[in-house]
Tab-separated table of C-alpha atoms and ligand atoms in Angstrom:
chain	number	residue	atom	x	y	z
I	14	MET	CA	0.151	-0.249	0.068
I	15	LEU	CA	3.131	2.320	0.854
I	16	GLN	CA	5.106	1.252	-2.203
I	17	LEU	CA	1.888	2.400	-3.759
I	18	ASP	CA	0.897	5.604	-2.247
I	19	VAL	CA	5.040	6.541	-3.466
I	20	MET	CA	3.943	5.474	-7.324
I	21	LEU	CA	0.828	7.301	-7.546
I	22	LYS	CA	1.378	10.676	-5.658
I	23	ASN	CA	5.515	10.424	-7.627
I	24	ALA	CA	2.874	9.732	-10.806
I	25	GLU	CA	0.719	12.711	-9.957
I	26	ARG	CA	3.472	15.280	-10.144
I	27	GLU	CA	5.329	14.068	-12.972
I	28	ILE	CA	1.827	13.935	-15.131
I	29	LEU	CA	0.838	17.480	-13.455
I	30	SER	CA	4.136	19.357	-14.618
I	31	ALA	CA	4.133	17.337	-18.704
I	32	THR	CA	3.458	20.010	-21.237
I	33	ASP	CA	3.054	18.394	-24.232
I	34	MET	CA	2.102	14.566	-25.927
I	35	LYS	CA	4.922	13.700	-26.283
I	36	LYS	CA	5.856	13.432	-22.120
I	37	ILE	CA	2.458	12.331	-21.578
I	38	GLU	CA	3.404	9.228	-23.368
I	39	GLU	CA	6.389	8.310	-22.637
I	40	LEU	CA	4.695	8.549	-18.586
I	41	LYS	CA	2.013	6.097	-19.438
I	42	VAL	CA	4.710	3.416	-20.303
I	43	GLN	CA	6.548	4.164	-16.755
I	44	TYR	CA	3.892	4.258	-15.648
I	45	LEU	CA	0.959	1.500	-16.893
I	46	GLY	CA	4.092	-0.044	-19.583
I	47	LYS	CA	4.100	-4.249	-19.431
I	48	LYS	CA	7.297	-3.530	-17.682
I	49	GLY	CA	6.097	0.275	-15.919
I	50	GLU	CA	5.378	0.679	-11.827
I	51	LEU	CA	2.303	-0.421	-11.787
I	52	THR	CA	2.945	-3.752	-12.832
I	53	GLN	CA	6.023	-4.199	-11.269
I	54	VAL	CA	3.785	-3.223	-7.658
I	55	LEU	CA	1.093	-6.310	-8.787
I	56	ARG	CA	3.600	-8.518	-8.913
I	57	GLY	CA	4.633	-8.339	-5.938
I	58	MET	CA	1.946	-9.184	-4.186
I	59	SER	CA	2.529	-12.750	-5.185
I	60	ALA	CA	4.230	-12.517	-1.961
I	61	LEU	CA	1.559	-11.491	0.148
I	62	ALA	CA	-0.621	-13.984	2.634
I	63	PRO	CA	-3.784	-14.922	0.958
I	64	GLU	CA	-6.268	-13.090	3.304
I	65	ASP	CA	-3.932	-9.032	2.580
I	66	ARG	CA	-4.740	-10.056	-1.592
I	67	PRO	CA	-8.710	-8.934	-1.627
I	68	ALA	CA	-7.498	-5.128	-0.157
I	69	ALA	CA	-4.044	-5.170	-1.825
I	70	GLY	CA	-5.819	-5.449	-5.388
I	71	LYS	CA	-8.634	-3.601	-4.904
I	72	ALA	CA	-5.998	-0.736	-4.327
I	73	ALA	CA	-3.793	-1.417	-6.884
I	74	ASN	CA	-7.087	-0.645	-9.008
I	75	ASP	CA	-7.787	2.216	-7.584
I	76	ALA	CA	-4.574	3.063	-8.949
I	77	ARG	CA	-4.795	1.858	-12.057
I	78	GLU	CA	-8.378	4.144	-12.120
I	79	LYS	CA	-6.976	6.770	-10.563
I	80	LEU	CA	-3.477	7.033	-13.147
I	81	ASN	CA	-5.967	6.440	-16.084
I	82	GLN	CA	-8.095	9.314	-14.598
I	83	LEU	CA	-5.231	11.882	-13.809
I	84	PHE	CA	-3.967	10.898	-17.388
I	85	SER	CA	-7.429	12.195	-19.805
I	86	ASP	CA	-7.176	14.984	-16.881
I	87	ALA	CA	-3.645	16.135	-18.227
I	88	GLU	CA	-4.174	14.912	-21.906
I	89	LYS	CA	-7.610	17.227	-22.277
I	90	ILE	CA	-5.193	19.851	-20.368
I	91	ILE	CA	-2.748	20.233	-22.587
I	92	SER	CA	-4.652	19.560	-26.231
I	93	ASP	CA	-7.117	22.034	-25.185
I	94	LYS	CA	-3.519	24.434	-24.678
I	95	ALA	CA	-3.072	23.337	-28.182
I	96	VAL	CA	-5.603	24.778	-29.508
I	97	LYS	CA	-5.737	28.021	-27.758
I	98	GLU	CA	-1.977	28.853	-28.556
I	99	ARG	CA	-3.235	27.163	-32.428
I	100	LEU	CA	-6.823	30.197	-32.779
I	101	TYR	CA	-3.599	32.644	-31.173
I	102	GLU	CA	-1.616	32.108	-33.752
I	103	GLU	CA	-3.339	31.725	-36.129
I	104	ARG	CA	-6.499	35.144	-35.468
I	105	LEU	CA	-7.214	37.362	-37.939
I	106	ASP	CA	-6.649	41.231	-37.468
I	107	VAL	CA	-9.808	41.553	-40.345
I	108	THR	CA	-9.102	45.591	-38.695
I	109	VAL	CA	-5.642	45.970	-39.562
I	110	PRO	CA	-6.074	48.612	-42.669
I	111	GLY	CA	-5.200	46.097	-46.138
I	112	ARG	CA	-1.815	45.903	-47.889
I	113	LYS	CA	-1.901	48.307	-51.575
I	114	GLN	CA	-2.195	46.762	-54.344
I	115	ASP	CA	-0.111	49.102	-57.144
I	116	ILE	CA	-1.702	47.945	-59.819
I	117	GLY	CA	-0.303	49.632	-63.617
I	118	HIS	CA	-1.233	51.813	-65.712
I	119	THR	CA	0.144	51.578	-70.191
I	120	HIS	CA	2.598	53.656	-70.726
I	121	PRO	CA	1.836	57.370	-72.106
I	122	LEU	CA	3.792	56.809	-75.169
I	123	THR	CA	0.816	53.017	-75.403
I	124	GLN	CA	-1.470	55.623	-74.347
I	125	VAL	CA	-0.764	57.831	-77.951
I	126	ILE	CA	-0.155	55.016	-79.489
I	127	ARG	CA	-3.955	53.342	-78.907
I	128	LYS	CA	-5.390	56.470	-79.034
I	129	ILE	CA	-4.725	57.388	-82.930
I	130	GLU	CA	-5.147	54.050	-83.537
I	131	ASN	CA	-8.481	53.843	-81.963
I	132	ILE	CA	-8.850	57.409	-84.510
I	133	PHE	CA	-8.004	55.338	-87.984
I	134	ILE	CA	-10.057	52.020	-87.483
I	135	GLY	CA	-12.690	54.759	-86.978
I	136	LEU	CA	-11.843	55.859	-90.195
I	137	GLY	CA	-11.665	52.169	-91.370
I	138	TYR	CA	-8.430	51.403	-91.544
I	139	GLN	CA	-6.593	48.188	-90.117
I	140	ILE	CA	-3.188	48.157	-88.127
I	141	ALA	CA	0.256	46.716	-89.969
I	142	GLU	CA	3.047	45.569	-88.942
I	143	GLY	CA	6.732	45.170	-90.203
I	144	PRO	CA	9.817	43.865	-89.089
I	145	GLU	CA	12.018	46.340	-87.463
I	146	VAL	CA	15.380	44.360	-88.797
I	147	GLU	CA	15.009	45.629	-92.680
I	148	SER	CA	16.430	45.499	-94.738
I	149	VAL	CA	18.475	48.417	-97.380
I	150	HIS	CA	15.681	47.348	-100.308
I	151	TYR	CA	12.723	47.971	-98.039
I	152	ASN	CA	14.007	50.608	-95.242
I	153	PHE	CA	15.460	52.632	-99.499
I	154	ASP	CA	15.530	50.884	-102.274
I	155	GLN	CA	11.755	50.519	-102.410
I	156	LEU	CA	11.624	54.054	-101.136
I	157	ASN	CA	12.642	56.030	-104.065
I	158	ALA	CA	15.812	56.251	-102.036
I	159	PRO	CA	18.081	54.586	-104.235
I	160	ASP	CA	21.974	53.651	-102.983
I	161	ASN	CA	23.759	57.215	-103.438
I	162	HIS	CA	20.233	59.484	-102.613
I	163	PRO	CA	21.474	62.689	-100.448
I	164	SER	CA	18.169	61.530	-97.790
I	165	ARG	CA	19.829	58.490	-96.539
I	166	ASP	CA	22.661	60.478	-94.339
I	167	GLU	CA	19.785	62.387	-93.183
I	168	GLN	CA	18.643	58.186	-91.979
I	169	ASP	CA	21.355	57.590	-90.734
I	170	THR	CA	21.735	54.599	-88.583
I	171	PHE	CA	23.067	50.353	-87.824
I	172	TYR	CA	23.589	48.665	-89.971
I	173	PHE	CA	24.141	44.719	-89.649
I	174	ASP	CA	26.333	44.463	-93.062
I	175	ALA	CA	25.023	45.784	-95.691
I	176	GLU	CA	22.035	44.872	-95.903
I	177	LYS	CA	20.139	44.495	-93.646
I	178	LEU	CA	20.000	47.823	-90.995
I	179	LEU	CA	17.398	48.665	-88.232
I	180	ARG	CA	14.712	50.366	-89.616
I	181	THR	CA	15.013	54.194	-89.294
I	182	GLN	CA	10.756	54.699	-90.649
I	183	THR	CA	8.013	52.897	-90.630
I	184	SER	CA	7.080	53.603	-94.321
I	185	PRO	CA	9.006	50.259	-95.188
I	186	VAL	CA	6.128	48.779	-94.007
I	187	GLN	CA	4.251	50.310	-97.087
I	188	ALA	CA	6.734	48.958	-99.227
I	189	ARG	CA	5.770	45.245	-97.623
I	190	VAL	CA	1.286	45.798	-97.950
I	191	MET	CA	1.112	47.202	-100.936
I	192	GLU	CA	3.588	44.377	-102.315
I	193	ASN	CA	0.853	41.966	-100.703
I	194	ASN	CA	-2.383	43.321	-101.425
I	195	ALA	CA	-4.191	45.260	-104.088
I	196	PRO	CA	-5.340	48.497	-103.590
I	197	PRO	CA	-7.996	49.532	-101.549
I	198	ILE	CA	-5.287	49.646	-98.151
I	199	ARG	CA	-6.036	52.410	-95.535
I	200	ILE	CA	-4.208	50.998	-93.257
I	201	ILE	CA	-1.301	51.943	-89.504
I	202	CYS	CA	1.221	50.750	-88.623
I	203	PRO	CA	2.667	52.361	-84.946
I	204	GLY	CA	6.133	51.358	-84.481
I	205	ARG	CA	10.046	51.179	-83.156
I	206	VAL	CA	11.722	52.981	-85.310
I	207	TYR	CA	15.864	53.874	-85.170
I	208	ARG	CA	18.552	56.446	-86.083
I	209	ALA	CA	21.334	57.413	-84.607
I	210	ASP	CA	21.637	60.660	-83.617
I	211	GLU	CA	22.685	61.958	-80.302
I	212	VAL	CA	20.146	61.566	-77.040
I	213	ASP	CA	18.976	65.471	-76.406
I	214	ALA	CA	16.042	66.610	-74.005
I	215	THR	CA	14.525	65.925	-78.112
I	216	HIS	CA	16.263	63.053	-79.981
I	217	SER	CA	16.638	59.458	-78.742
I	218	PRO	CA	18.241	56.564	-81.232
I	219	ILE	CA	15.023	54.785	-80.712
I	220	PHE	CA	11.675	56.632	-81.222
I	221	HIS	CA	8.178	55.594	-81.815
I	222	GLN	CA	6.423	56.210	-85.754
I	223	ILE	CA	2.798	55.801	-86.904
I	224	GLU	CA	2.880	55.788	-90.219
I	225	ALA	CA	-0.559	55.592	-92.545
I	226	LEU	CA	-0.672	55.330	-96.404
I	227	VAL	CA	-4.516	54.951	-98.486
I	228	VAL	CA	-4.015	53.910	-102.142
I	229	ASP	CA	-7.117	53.535	-104.334
I	230	LYS	CA	-9.084	55.232	-107.247
I	231	ASP	CA	-9.104	58.791	-108.101
I	232	ILE	CA	-7.382	59.255	-104.686
I	233	THR	CA	-5.730	62.954	-103.723
I	234	MET	CA	-4.727	65.824	-102.151
I	235	GLY	CA	-7.159	66.899	-100.755
I	236	ASN	CA	-7.880	63.136	-99.103
I	237	LEU	CA	-4.440	63.718	-97.596
I	238	VAL	CA	-5.318	66.769	-96.182
I	239	ALA	CA	-9.583	66.341	-94.896
I	240	THR	CA	-8.019	63.265	-93.359
I	241	LEU	CA	-4.896	65.135	-91.778
I	242	LYS	CA	-7.990	67.555	-90.362
I	243	LEU	CA	-9.742	65.014	-88.960
I	244	PHE	CA	-7.088	63.822	-87.678
I	245	ALA	CA	-6.105	66.367	-85.154
I	246	LYS	CA	-9.253	67.234	-84.934
I	247	GLU	CA	-9.517	64.309	-82.981
I	248	MET	CA	-6.125	64.299	-81.358
I	249	PHE	CA	-5.391	67.513	-80.511
I	250	GLY	CA	-9.289	68.609	-79.655
I	251	GLU	CA	-12.403	70.841	-82.374
I	252	GLU	CA	-10.488	73.722	-82.971
I	253	THR	CA	-6.785	72.205	-84.353
I	254	GLU	CA	-5.704	73.679	-87.168
I	255	VAL	CA	-3.626	72.155	-89.968
I	256	ARG	CA	-0.774	74.210	-91.865
I	257	LEU	CA	1.173	72.677	-94.464
I	258	ARG	CA	4.494	73.599	-95.943
I	259	PRO	CA	6.502	71.939	-98.028
I	260	HIS	CA	8.263	69.605	-98.810
I	261	TYR	CA	10.990	66.750	-99.429
I	262	PHE	CA	10.186	62.630	-99.208
I	263	PRO	CA	12.121	60.996	-101.760
I	264	PHE	CA	8.554	58.550	-101.378
I	265	THR	CA	6.102	61.391	-101.160
I	266	GLU	CA	5.585	64.059	-104.586
I	267	PRO	CA	3.931	66.197	-103.518
I	268	SER	CA	5.015	66.040	-99.465
I	269	ALA	CA	5.008	68.091	-96.387
I	270	GLU	CA	5.561	68.889	-93.919
I	271	VAL	CA	2.448	69.345	-91.214
I	272	ASP	CA	2.501	71.676	-88.122
I	273	VAL	CA	-1.077	71.884	-85.841
I	274	SER	CA	-1.845	75.301	-84.088
I	275	CYS	CA	-0.372	74.719	-80.589
I	276	TRP	CA	-3.353	73.387	-78.304
I	277	VAL	CA	-2.399	74.985	-75.612
I	278	CYS	CA	-1.891	79.122	-76.700
I	279	LYS	CA	-4.570	78.041	-80.302
I	280	GLY	CA	-1.878	79.112	-82.215
I	281	LYS	CA	-1.056	83.336	-79.805
I	282	GLY	CA	1.977	81.733	-79.550
I	283	CYS	CA	3.476	80.589	-76.186
I	284	PRO	CA	6.981	78.431	-74.739
I	285	VAL	CA	5.181	75.665	-75.706
I	286	CYS	CA	5.023	75.781	-79.294
I	287	LYS	CA	8.710	78.217	-79.315
I	288	TYR	CA	6.138	81.308	-80.009
I	289	GLU	CA	4.918	79.827	-84.005
I	290	GLY	CA	2.261	79.145	-82.886
I	291	PHE	CA	2.253	76.195	-84.336
I	292	ILE	CA	4.108	72.837	-84.058
I	293	GLU	CA	4.843	70.279	-86.330
I	294	ILE	CA	3.784	66.407	-86.135
I	295	LEU	CA	4.255	64.709	-89.166
I	296	GLY	CA	5.413	64.749	-92.585
I	297	ALA	CA	3.135	63.371	-95.846
I	298	GLY	CA	2.434	62.966	-99.181
I	299	MET	CA	1.283	61.550	-102.664
I	300	VAL	CA	3.178	58.083	-102.709
I	301	HIS	CA	5.485	58.752	-105.435
I	302	PRO	CA	5.099	56.748	-108.230
I	303	ASN	CA	7.720	55.305	-108.499
I	304	VAL	CA	6.858	53.927	-105.185
I	305	LEU	CA	3.761	52.421	-106.269
I	306	ARG	CA	5.624	51.253	-109.890
I	307	ASN	CA	8.100	49.425	-107.542
I	308	CYS	CA	5.602	47.361	-105.709
I	309	GLY	CA	3.269	46.226	-108.731
I	310	ILE	CA	0.856	49.222	-108.619
I	311	ASP	CA	0.015	50.726	-111.731
I	312	PRO	CA	0.871	54.828	-110.932
I	313	ASP	CA	-1.997	55.460	-113.912
I	314	ILE	CA	-4.866	53.875	-112.635
I	315	TYR	CA	-4.239	54.279	-108.379
I	316	SER	CA	-2.960	57.130	-105.887
I	317	GLY	CA	-2.085	57.277	-102.428
I	318	PHE	CA	-1.055	59.251	-99.668
I	319	ALA	CA	1.273	58.235	-96.376
I	320	PHE	CA	1.375	60.102	-93.785
I	321	GLY	CA	4.001	59.541	-90.393
I	322	LEU	CA	4.076	60.650	-87.373
I	323	GLY	CA	6.524	60.921	-84.855
I	324	VAL	CA	4.974	58.975	-81.532
I	325	GLU	CA	7.384	61.154	-79.505
I	326	ARG	CA	6.416	64.424	-80.189
I	327	THR	CA	2.635	63.507	-80.548
I	328	ALA	CA	3.000	62.803	-76.765
I	329	MET	CA	4.735	65.005	-75.471
I	330	ALA	CA	2.281	67.877	-77.056
I	331	VAL	CA	-0.030	66.393	-75.721
I	332	PHE	CA	1.222	66.106	-71.886
I	333	GLY	CA	3.238	68.922	-72.189
I	334	ILE	CA	6.430	67.277	-71.633
I	335	ASN	CA	9.456	69.172	-72.857
I	336	ASP	CA	12.434	66.245	-72.428
I	337	LEU	CA	11.516	63.050	-74.660
I	338	ARG	CA	14.280	61.426	-71.854
I	339	LEU	CA	11.446	61.122	-69.562
I	340	PHE	CA	9.409	58.555	-71.678
I	341	TYR	CA	12.722	56.722	-71.243
I	342	GLU	CA	13.543	56.374	-67.862
I	343	ASN	CA	11.341	54.488	-65.859
I	344	ASP	CA	10.320	56.738	-63.676
I	345	ALA	CA	7.482	56.453	-61.700
I	346	ARG	CA	6.688	59.548	-60.036
I	347	PHE	CA	6.902	60.748	-63.437
I	348	LEU	CA	5.061	57.646	-65.502
I	349	SER	CA	1.942	57.456	-62.730
I	350	GLN	CA	0.887	61.435	-63.614
I	351	PHE	CA	-0.202	60.286	-66.937
V	21	LIG	N1	8.985	59.289	-93.312
V	21	LIG	C1	9.258	59.882	-93.207
V	21	LIG	C2	10.425	60.298	-91.738
V	21	LIG	O1	10.590	58.793	-90.840
V	21	LIG	C3	8.010	59.757	-93.133
V	21	LIG	C4	6.388	60.655	-93.497
V	21	LIG	C5	5.984	59.197	-94.334
V	21	LIG	C6	6.191	60.924	-94.932
V	21	LIG	C7	5.089	59.104	-95.062
V	21	LIG	C8	5.182	61.349	-95.503
V	21	LIG	C9	5.460	60.366	-95.703
V	21	LIG	O2	10.932	61.469	-92.449
């Protein structure tokens, strides 16, 4: 009996101080297992006198029950505590302010390209594309600027070899489209172009143009001017005026540089238009008969107009930006304003 008492005291102390299930399992083996302490006490009972055995047996059973009770109480306490701890660890504070997700938006240059595309899609144009790594053939020869033509110098670019270069303009797409499609043709092609220019506030060796080409029967300069006026009003506002100045391009004849009235001062003169009242945004003209012929279109039957617009220049104008390098620096503080 004394042995049982001592054992129970020790067991109770140990079980109550156990903090995890692993310890409880160890203690179960230690007290209730085959070689456990209770089993040993029971074995010792064989040495007792027969009349003492019933009482000793009962005491042993009571001790087993007591142990079982202690174990199941301890298990419950430990598992309750574990649940509480997990709930605490996994708690969700719904009052904490959410983390801000910064969602970007299209780059200002892309915005301008999309806006121009939409204006021309509305007029029934299709979007065409061409390669940025272009051949001398399409970039110059087909466009009526043969070898030694002085206009090639003005568009110095990056040559891979004598035949391959980075296109200096989107105009080669004109030639590619005309070679592969019979009139009527109505396309615009936005894209990246390259020139060996030093970087400054208004020049970049990589920039964007949008080319437009219309070829059909009876296309005249009048159609070109009407299209440019309509475009300028859609792009820069209803009161915008268009001005054509005679110019030279090898692939158009006649050719013009096209200015639009300044949308800031409405033509009066201000810093944005450098006090000229007008801002140059594109080159245009009637497609040269040689170009039509080069591309398999009979200039006696068909005529066309084309123009090429500088995207950066237009975007600078639209957003009032005076340095095009800002478009390429990818500084979110700048880009997020537009
Ligand atoms: N390709 C010319 C340039 O880059 C622009 C242009 C396009 C002019 C189409 C006339 C017609 O300067």
